[in-house]
PDB file of C-alpha atoms in Angstrom:
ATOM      1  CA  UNK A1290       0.000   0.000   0.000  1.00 49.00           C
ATOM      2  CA  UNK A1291       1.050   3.778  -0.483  1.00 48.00           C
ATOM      3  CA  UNK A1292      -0.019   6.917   0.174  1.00 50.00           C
ATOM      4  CA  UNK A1293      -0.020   9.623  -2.578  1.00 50.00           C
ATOM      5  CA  UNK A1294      -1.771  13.590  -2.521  1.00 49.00           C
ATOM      6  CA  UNK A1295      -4.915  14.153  -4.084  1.00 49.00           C
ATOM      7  CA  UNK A1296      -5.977  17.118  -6.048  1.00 50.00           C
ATOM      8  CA  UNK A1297      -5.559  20.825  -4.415  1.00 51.00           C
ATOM      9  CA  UNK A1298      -9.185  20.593  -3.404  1.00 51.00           C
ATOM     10  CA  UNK A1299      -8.489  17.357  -1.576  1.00 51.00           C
ATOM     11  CA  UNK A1300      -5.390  18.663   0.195  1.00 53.00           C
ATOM     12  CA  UNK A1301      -7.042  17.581   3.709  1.00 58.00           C
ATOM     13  CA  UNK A1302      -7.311  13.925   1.711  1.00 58.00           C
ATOM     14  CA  UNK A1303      -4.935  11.605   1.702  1.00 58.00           C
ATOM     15  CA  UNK A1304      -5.863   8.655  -1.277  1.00 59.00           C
ATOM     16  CA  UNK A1305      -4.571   5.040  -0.776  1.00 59.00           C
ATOM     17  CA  UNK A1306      -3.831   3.156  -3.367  1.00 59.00           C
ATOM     18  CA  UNK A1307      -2.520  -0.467  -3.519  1.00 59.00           C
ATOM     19  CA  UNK A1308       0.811  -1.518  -4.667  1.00 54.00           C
ATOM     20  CA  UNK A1309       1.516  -2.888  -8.096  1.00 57.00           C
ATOM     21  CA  UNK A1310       2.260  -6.968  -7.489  1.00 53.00           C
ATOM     22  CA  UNK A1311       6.241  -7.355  -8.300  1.00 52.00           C
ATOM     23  CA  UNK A1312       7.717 -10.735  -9.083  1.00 50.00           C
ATOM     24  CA  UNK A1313      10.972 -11.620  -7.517  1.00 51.00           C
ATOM     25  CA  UNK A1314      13.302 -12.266  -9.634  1.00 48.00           C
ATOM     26  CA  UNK A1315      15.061 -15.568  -8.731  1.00 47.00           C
ATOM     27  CA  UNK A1316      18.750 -15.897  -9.072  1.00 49.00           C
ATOM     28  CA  UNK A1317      19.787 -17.960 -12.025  1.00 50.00           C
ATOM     29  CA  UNK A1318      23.681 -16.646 -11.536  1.00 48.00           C
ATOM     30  CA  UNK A1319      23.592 -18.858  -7.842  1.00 47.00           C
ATOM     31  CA  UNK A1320      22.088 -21.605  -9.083  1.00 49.00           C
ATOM     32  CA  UNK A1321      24.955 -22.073 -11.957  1.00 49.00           C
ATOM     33  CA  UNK A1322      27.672 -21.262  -9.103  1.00 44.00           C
ATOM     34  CA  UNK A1323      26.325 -24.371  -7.675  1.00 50.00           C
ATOM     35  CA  UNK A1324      26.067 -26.763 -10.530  1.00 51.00           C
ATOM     36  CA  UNK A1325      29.654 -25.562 -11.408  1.00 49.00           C
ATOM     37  CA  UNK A1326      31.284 -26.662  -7.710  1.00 44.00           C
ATOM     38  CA  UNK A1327      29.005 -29.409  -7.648  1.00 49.00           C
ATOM     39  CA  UNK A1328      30.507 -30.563 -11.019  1.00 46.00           C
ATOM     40  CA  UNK A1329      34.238 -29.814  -9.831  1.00 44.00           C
ATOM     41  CA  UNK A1330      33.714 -31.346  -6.653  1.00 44.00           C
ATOM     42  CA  UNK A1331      32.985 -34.877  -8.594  1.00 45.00           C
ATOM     43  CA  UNK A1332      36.283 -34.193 -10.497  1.00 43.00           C
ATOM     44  CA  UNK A1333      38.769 -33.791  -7.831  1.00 43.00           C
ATOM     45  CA  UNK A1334      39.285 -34.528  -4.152  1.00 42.00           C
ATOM     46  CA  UNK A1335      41.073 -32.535  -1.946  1.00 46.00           C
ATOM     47  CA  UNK A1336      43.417 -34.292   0.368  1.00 41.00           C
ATOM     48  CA  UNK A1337      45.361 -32.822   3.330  1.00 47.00           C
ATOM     49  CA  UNK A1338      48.852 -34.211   3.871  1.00 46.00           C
ATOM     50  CA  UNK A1339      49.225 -33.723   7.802  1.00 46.00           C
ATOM     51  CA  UNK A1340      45.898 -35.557   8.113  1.00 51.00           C
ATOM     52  CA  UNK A1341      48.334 -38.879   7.779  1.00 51.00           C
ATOM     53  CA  UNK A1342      49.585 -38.110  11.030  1.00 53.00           C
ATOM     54  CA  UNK A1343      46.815 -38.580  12.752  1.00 52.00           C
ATOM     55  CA  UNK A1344      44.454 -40.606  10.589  1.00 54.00           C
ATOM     56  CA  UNK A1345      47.142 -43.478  10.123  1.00 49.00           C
ATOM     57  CA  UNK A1346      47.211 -44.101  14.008  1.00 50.00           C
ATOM     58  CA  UNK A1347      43.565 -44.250  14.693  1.00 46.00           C
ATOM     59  CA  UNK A1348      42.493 -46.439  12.367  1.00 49.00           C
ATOM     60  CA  UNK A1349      42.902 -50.327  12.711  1.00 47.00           C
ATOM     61  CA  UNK A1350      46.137 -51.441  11.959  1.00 50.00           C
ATOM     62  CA  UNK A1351      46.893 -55.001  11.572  1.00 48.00           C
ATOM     63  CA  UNK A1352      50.613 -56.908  11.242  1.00 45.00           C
ATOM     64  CA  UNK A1353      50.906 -55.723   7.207  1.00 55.00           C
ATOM     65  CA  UNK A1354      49.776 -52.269   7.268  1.00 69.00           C
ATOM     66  CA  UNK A1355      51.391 -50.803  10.755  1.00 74.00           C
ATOM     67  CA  UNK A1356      55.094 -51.563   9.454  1.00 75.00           C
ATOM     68  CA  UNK A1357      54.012 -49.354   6.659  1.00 78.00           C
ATOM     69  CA  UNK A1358      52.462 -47.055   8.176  1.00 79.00           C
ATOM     70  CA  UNK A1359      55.421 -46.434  10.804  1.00 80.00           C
ATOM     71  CA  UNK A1360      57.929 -46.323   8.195  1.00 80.00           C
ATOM     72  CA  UNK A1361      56.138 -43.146   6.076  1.00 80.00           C
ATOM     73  CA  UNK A1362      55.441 -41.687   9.566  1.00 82.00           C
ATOM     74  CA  UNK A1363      59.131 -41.496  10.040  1.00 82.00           C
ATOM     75  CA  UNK A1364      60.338 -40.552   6.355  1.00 82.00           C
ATOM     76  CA  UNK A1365      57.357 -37.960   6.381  1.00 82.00           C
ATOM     77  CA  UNK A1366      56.726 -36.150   9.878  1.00 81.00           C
ATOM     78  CA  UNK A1367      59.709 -37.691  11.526  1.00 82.00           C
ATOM     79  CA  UNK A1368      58.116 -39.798  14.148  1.00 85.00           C
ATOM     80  CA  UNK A1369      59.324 -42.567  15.693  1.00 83.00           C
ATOM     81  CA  UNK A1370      58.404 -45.346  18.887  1.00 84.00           C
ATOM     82  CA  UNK A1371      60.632 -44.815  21.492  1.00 82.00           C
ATOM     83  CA  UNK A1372      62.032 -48.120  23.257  1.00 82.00           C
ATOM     84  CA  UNK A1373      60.358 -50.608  20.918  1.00 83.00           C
ATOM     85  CA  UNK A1374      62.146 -53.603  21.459  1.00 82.00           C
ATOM     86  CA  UNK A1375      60.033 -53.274  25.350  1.00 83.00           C
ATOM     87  CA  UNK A1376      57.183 -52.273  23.269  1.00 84.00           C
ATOM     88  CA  UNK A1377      54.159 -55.064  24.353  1.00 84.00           C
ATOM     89  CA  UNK A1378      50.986 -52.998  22.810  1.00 83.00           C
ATOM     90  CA  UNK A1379      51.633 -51.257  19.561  1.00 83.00           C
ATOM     91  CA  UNK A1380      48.505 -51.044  18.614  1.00 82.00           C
ATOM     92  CA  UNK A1381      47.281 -49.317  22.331  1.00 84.00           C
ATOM     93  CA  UNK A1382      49.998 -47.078  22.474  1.00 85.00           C
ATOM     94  CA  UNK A1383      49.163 -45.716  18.290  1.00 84.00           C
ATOM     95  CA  UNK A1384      45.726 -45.274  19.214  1.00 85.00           C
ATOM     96  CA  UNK A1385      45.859 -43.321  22.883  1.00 86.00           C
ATOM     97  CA  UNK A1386      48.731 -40.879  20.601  1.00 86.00           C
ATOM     98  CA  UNK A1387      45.994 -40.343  18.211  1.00 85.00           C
ATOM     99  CA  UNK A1388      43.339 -39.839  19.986  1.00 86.00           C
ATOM    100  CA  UNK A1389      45.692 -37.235  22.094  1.00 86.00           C
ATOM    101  CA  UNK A1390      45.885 -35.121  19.274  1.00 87.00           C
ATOM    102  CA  UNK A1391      42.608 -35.610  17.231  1.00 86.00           C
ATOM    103  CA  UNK A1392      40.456 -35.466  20.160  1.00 87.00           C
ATOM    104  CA  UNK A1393      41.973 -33.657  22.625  1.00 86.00           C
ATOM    105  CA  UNK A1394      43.878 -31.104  20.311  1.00 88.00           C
ATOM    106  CA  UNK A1395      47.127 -32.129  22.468  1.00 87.00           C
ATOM    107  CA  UNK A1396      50.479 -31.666  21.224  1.00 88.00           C
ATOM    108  CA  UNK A1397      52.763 -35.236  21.539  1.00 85.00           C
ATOM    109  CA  UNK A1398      55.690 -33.537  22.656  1.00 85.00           C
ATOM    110  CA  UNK A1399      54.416 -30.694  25.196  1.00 84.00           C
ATOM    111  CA  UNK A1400      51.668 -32.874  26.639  1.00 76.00           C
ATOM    112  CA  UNK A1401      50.175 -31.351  29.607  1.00 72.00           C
ATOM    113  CA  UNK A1402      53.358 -28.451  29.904  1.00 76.00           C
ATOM    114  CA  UNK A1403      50.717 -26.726  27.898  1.00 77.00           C
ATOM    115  CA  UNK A1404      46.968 -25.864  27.407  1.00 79.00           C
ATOM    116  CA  UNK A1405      45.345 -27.924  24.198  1.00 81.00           C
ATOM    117  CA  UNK A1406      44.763 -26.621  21.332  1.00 88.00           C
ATOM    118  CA  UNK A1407      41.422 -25.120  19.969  1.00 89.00           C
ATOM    119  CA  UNK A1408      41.436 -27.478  17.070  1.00 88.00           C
ATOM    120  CA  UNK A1409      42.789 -30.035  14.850  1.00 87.00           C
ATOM    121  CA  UNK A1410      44.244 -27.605  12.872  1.00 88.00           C
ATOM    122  CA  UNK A1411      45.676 -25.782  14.974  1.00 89.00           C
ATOM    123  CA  UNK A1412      47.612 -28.419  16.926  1.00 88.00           C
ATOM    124  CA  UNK A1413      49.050 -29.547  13.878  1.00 87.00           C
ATOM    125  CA  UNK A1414      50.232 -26.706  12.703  1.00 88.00           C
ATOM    126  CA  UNK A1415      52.420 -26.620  16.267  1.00 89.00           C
ATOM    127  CA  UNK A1416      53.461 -30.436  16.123  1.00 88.00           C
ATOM    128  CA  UNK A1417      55.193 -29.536  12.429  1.00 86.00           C
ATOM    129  CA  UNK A1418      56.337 -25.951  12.763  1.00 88.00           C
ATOM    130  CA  UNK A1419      58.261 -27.418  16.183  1.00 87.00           C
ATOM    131  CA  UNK A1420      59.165 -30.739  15.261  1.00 85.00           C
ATOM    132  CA  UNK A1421      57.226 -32.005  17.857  1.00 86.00           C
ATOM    133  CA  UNK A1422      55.620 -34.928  15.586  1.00 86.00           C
ATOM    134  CA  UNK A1423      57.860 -37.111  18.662  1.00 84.00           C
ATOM    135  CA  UNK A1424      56.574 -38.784  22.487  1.00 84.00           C
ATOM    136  CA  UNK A1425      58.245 -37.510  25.008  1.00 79.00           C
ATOM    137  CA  UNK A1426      59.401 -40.244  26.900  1.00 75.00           C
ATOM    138  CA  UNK A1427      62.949 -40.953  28.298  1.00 66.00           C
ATOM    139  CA  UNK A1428      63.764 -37.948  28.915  1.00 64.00           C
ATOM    140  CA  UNK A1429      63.526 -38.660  33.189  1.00 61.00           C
ATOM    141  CA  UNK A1430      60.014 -36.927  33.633  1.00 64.00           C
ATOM    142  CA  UNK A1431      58.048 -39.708  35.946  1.00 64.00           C
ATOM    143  CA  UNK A1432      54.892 -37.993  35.363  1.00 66.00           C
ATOM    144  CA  UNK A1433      54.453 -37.851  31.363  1.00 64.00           C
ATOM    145  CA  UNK A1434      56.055 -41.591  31.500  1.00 68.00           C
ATOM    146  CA  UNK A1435      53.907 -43.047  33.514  1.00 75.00           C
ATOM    147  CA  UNK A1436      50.590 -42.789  31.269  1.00 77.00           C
ATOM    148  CA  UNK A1437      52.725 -44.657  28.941  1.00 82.00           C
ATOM    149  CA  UNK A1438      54.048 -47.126  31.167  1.00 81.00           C
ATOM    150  CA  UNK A1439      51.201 -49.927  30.846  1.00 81.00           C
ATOM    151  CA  UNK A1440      52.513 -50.053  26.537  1.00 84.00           C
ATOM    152  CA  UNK A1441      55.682 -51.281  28.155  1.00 83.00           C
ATOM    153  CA  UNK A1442      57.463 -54.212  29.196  1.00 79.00           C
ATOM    154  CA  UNK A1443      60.899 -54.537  30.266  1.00 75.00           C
ATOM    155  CA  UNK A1444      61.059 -57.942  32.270  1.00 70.00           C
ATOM    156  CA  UNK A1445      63.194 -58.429  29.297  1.00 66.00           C
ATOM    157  CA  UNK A1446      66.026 -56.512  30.095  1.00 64.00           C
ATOM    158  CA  UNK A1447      65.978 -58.026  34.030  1.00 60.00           C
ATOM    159  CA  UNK A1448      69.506 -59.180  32.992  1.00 56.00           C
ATOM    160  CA  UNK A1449      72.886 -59.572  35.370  1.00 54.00           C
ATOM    161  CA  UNK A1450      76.076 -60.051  34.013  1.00 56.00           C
ATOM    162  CA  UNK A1451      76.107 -63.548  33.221  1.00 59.00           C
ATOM    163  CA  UNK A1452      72.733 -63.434  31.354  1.00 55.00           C
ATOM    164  CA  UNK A1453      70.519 -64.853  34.329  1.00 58.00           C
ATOM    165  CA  UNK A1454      67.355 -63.633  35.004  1.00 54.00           C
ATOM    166  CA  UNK A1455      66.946 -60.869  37.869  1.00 52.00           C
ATOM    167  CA  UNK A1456      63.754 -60.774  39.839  1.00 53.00           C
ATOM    168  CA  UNK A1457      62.660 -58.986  43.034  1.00 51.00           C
ATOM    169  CA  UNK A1458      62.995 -60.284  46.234  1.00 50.00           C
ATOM    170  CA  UNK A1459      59.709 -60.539  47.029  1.00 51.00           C
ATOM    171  CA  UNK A1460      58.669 -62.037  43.823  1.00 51.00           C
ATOM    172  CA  UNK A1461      60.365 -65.712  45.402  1.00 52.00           C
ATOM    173  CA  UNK A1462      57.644 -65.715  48.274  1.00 58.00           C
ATOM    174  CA  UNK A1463      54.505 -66.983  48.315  1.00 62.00           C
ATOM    175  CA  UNK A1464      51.349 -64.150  48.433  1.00 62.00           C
ATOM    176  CA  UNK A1465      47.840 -64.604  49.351  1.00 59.00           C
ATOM    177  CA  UNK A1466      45.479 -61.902  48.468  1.00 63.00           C
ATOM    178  CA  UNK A1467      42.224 -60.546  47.386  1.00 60.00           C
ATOM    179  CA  UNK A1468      41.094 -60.227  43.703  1.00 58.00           C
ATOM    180  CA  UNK A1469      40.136 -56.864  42.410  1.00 54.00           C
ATOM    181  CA  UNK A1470      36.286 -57.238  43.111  1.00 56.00           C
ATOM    182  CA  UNK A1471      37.063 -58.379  46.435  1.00 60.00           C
ATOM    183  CA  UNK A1472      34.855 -61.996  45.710  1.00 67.00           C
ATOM    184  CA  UNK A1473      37.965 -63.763  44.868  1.00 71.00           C
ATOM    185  CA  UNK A1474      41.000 -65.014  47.079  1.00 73.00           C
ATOM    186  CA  UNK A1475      44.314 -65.562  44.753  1.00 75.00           C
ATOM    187  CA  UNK A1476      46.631 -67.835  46.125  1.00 76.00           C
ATOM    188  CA  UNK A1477      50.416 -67.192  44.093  1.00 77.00           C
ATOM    189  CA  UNK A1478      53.220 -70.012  44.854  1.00 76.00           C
ATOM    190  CA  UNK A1479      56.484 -69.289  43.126  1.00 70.00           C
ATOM    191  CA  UNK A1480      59.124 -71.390  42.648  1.00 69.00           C
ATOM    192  CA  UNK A1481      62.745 -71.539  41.025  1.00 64.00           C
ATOM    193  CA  UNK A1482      61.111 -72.236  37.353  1.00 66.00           C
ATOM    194  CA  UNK A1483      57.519 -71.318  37.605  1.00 68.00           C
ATOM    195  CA  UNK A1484      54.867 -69.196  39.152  1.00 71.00           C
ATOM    196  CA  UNK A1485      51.627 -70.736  39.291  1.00 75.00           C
ATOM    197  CA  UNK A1486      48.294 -69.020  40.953  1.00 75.00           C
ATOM    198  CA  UNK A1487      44.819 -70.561  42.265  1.00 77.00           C
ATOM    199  CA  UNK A1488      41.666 -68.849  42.275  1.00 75.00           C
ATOM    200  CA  UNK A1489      39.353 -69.549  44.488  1.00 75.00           C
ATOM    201  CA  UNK A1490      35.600 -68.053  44.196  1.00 75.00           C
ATOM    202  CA  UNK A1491      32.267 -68.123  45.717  1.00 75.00           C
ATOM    203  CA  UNK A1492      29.717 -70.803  44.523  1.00 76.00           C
ATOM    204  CA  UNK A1493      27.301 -68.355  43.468  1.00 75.00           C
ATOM    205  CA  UNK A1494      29.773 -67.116  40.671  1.00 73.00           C
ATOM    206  CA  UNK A1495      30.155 -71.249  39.608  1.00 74.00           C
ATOM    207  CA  UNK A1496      28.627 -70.700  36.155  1.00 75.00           C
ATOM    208  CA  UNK A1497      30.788 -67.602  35.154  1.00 71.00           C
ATOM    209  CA  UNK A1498      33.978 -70.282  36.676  1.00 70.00           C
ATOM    210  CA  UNK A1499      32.723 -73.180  34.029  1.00 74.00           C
ATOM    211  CA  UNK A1500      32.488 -70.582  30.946  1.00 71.00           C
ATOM    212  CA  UNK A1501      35.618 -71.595  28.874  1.00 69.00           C
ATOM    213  CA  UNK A1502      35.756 -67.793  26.634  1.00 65.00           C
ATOM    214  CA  UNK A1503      38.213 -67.849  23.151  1.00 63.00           C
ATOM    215  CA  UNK A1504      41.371 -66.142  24.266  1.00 59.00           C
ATOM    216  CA  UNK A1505      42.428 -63.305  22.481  1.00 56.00           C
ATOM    217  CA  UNK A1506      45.437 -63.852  19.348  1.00 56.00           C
ATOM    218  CA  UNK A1507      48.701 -62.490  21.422  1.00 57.00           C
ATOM    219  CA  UNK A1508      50.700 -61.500  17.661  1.00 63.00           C
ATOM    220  CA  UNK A1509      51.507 -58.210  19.431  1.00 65.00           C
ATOM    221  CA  UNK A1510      55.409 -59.444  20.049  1.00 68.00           C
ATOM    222  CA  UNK A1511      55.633 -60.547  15.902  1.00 71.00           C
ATOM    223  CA  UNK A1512      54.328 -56.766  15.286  1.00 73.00           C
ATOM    224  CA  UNK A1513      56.714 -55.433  17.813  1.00 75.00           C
ATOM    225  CA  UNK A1514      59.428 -57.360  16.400  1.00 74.00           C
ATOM    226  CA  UNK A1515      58.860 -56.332  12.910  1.00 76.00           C
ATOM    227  CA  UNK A1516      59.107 -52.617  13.546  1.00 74.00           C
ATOM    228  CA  UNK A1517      62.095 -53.000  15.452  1.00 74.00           C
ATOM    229  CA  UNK A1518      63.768 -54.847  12.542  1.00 75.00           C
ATOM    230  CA  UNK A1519      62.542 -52.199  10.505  1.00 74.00           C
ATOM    231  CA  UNK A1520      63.976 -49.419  12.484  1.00 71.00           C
ATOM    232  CA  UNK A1521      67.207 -50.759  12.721  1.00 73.00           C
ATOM    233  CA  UNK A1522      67.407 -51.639   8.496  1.00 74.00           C
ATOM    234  CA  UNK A1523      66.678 -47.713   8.382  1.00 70.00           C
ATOM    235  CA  UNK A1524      69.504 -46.938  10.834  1.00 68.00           C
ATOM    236  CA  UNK A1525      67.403 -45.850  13.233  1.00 66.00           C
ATOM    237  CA  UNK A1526      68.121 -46.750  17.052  1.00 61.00           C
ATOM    238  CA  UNK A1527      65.501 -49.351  18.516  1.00 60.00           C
ATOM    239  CA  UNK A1528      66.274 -48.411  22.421  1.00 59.00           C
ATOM    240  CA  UNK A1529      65.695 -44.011  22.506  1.00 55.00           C
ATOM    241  CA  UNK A1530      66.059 -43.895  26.010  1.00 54.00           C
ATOM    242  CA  UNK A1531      69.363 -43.321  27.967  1.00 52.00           C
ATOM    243  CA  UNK A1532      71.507 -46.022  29.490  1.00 56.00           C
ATOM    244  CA  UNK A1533      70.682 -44.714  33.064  1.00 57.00           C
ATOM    245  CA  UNK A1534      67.173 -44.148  32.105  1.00 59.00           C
ATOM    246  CA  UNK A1535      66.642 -47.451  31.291  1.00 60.00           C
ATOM    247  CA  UNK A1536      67.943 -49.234  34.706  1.00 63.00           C
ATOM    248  CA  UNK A1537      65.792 -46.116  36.303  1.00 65.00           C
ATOM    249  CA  UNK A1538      62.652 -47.724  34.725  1.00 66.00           C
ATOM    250  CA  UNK A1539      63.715 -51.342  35.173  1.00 62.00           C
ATOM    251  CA  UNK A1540      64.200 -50.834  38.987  1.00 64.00           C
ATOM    252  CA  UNK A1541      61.062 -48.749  39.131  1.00 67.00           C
ATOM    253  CA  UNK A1542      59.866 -51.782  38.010  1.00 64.00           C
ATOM    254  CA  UNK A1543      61.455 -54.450  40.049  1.00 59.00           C
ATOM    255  CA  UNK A1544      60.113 -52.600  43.410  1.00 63.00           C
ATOM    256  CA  UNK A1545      56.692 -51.975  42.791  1.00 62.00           C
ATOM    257  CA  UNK A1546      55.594 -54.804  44.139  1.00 57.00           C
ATOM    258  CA  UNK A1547      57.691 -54.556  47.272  1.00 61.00           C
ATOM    259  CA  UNK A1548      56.349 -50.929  47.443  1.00 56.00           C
ATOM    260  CA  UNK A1549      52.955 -52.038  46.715  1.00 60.00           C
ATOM    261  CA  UNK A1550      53.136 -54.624  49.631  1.00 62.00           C
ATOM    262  CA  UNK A1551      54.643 -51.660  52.192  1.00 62.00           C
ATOM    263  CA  UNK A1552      52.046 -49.442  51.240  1.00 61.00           C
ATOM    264  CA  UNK A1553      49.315 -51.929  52.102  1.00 65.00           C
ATOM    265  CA  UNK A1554      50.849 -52.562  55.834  1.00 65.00           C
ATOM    266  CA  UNK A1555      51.657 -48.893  56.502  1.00 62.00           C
ATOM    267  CA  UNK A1556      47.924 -48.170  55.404  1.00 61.00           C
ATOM    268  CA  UNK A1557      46.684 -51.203  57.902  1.00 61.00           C
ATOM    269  CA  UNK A1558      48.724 -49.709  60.570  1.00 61.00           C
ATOM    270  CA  UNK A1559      47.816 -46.381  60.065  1.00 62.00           C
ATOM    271  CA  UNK A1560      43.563 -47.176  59.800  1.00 62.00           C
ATOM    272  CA  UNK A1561      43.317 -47.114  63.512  1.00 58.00           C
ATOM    273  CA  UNK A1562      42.013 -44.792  65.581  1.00 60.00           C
ATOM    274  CA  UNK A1563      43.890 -43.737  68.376  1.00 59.00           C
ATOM    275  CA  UNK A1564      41.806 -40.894  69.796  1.00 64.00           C
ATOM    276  CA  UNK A1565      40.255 -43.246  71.801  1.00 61.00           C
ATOM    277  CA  UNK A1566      38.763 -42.430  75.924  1.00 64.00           C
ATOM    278  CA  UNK A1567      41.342 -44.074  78.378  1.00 65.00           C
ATOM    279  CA  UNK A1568      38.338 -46.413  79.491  1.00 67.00           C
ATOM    280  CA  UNK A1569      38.431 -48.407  76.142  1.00 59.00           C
ATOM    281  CA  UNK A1570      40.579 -51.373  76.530  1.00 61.00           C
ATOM    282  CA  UNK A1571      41.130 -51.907  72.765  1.00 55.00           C
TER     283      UNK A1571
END
């Protein structure tokens, strides 16, 4: 609707008179923009070269493709597995790294020494420009090992002199204890050549006992032992770590179950009370 004058006699008048329909134009010049893209698109792919970084350790890798894939991580961004020859879980340890950086937009290298990223993109951009496509482990720093330290095994390297096997002390005596969901009671006798354990459960968990499940396919040592040839035909060395921080870890890991054991009495000793009146006998 508008509003227009009327004659001069009118002037006191004002005269409404519709609007004129208009048709909107539509806009042809769009719709080709879109059939052009959409015609490109089906042409080419675009394909972003630090996506391999993160993309080849999250997916599945199996025995063929991980030797592969470690090798053009190395040649390409540089990275490498430190201590693999210890290495027990390859495919664990690939997949918590990945998800570290594609999900939490964490940087391999500075870990929790600083705040994560706002996105993929960005973190990326930080691993490459400061070569930080690399763990950081070995380096002495208990806390940023120790989230890696369940990937590792180096009961391997338990070694003297002569070649014999070393174990703890307290690894030659016999242990009775409580399984994790306190139901169970775990009875461990070691010997000179063997360790065997009993488990002994309540009857109303009898038909979980007589279930016989599929175990699992242990070809995580043939993977590990693949890469680690692999490494060393590329002249790369297998063992990162230092000398000393080797034996650190391997007496780290020789004591924890002493220090597990002393923790447990000193935490029975200390869950008493002792502010009791002088009239209680116990």
């Amino acid at each position: 609707m508008r509003a227009s004058q009327g004659t001069n006699q009118d002037e006191d008048k004002a005269v409404i008179k519709p609007l004129s329909h208009r048709v909107m134009s539509k806009h042809p010049l769009k719709k080709e923009v879109d059939d052009e893209v959409n015609e490109d698109s089906d042409e080419w792919e675009e394909v972003d070269p630090d996506e391999e970084l993160v993309a080849e350790a999250t997916k599945s890798l199996t025995h063929d493709n991980l030797e592969s894939c470690m090798v053009h991580m190395h040649k390409q961004h540089g990275f490498f597995i430190p201590d693999v020859e210890y290495l027990k879980d390859p495919n664990g340890l690939l997949t918590y790294l990945g998800l570290k950086v594609k999900r939490d937009f964490m940087c391999l290298y500075c870990n929790d020494r600083c705040h994560p990223f706002n996105s993929l993109e960005a973190v990326r951009k930080h691993m490459v420009a400061k070569s930080h496509c690399k763990v950081h482990y070995g380096d002495g720093d208990d806390d940023e090992e120790a989230e890696l330290e369940e990937f590792y095994d180096y009961s391997s390297s338990y070694v003297d002199e002569d070649g014999k096997q070393l174990i703890a002390s307290g690894d030659m005596t016999n242990t009775v204890e409580l399984g994790s969901a306190g139901s169970e009671l775990i009875i461990t006798t070691r010997s000179d050549n063997k360790i065997s354990s009993k488990t002994l459960g309540s009857r109303e968990f009898l038909r979980y006992y007589r279930q016989k499940p599929r175990p699992s396919p242990g070809n995580d040592g043939a993977i590990t032992a693949a890469l680690a040839s692999r490494y060393r035909s590329m002249g790369l060395a297998t063992v990162q770590s230092k000398e000393q921080m080797v034996r650190m870890k391997v007496m780290k890991e020789m004591n924890r179950s002493g220090v597990e054991a002393t923790r447990t009495k000193i935490g029975l000793k200390n869950n008493v009370i002792r502010n009791l009146p002088k009239n209680v006998p116990y």
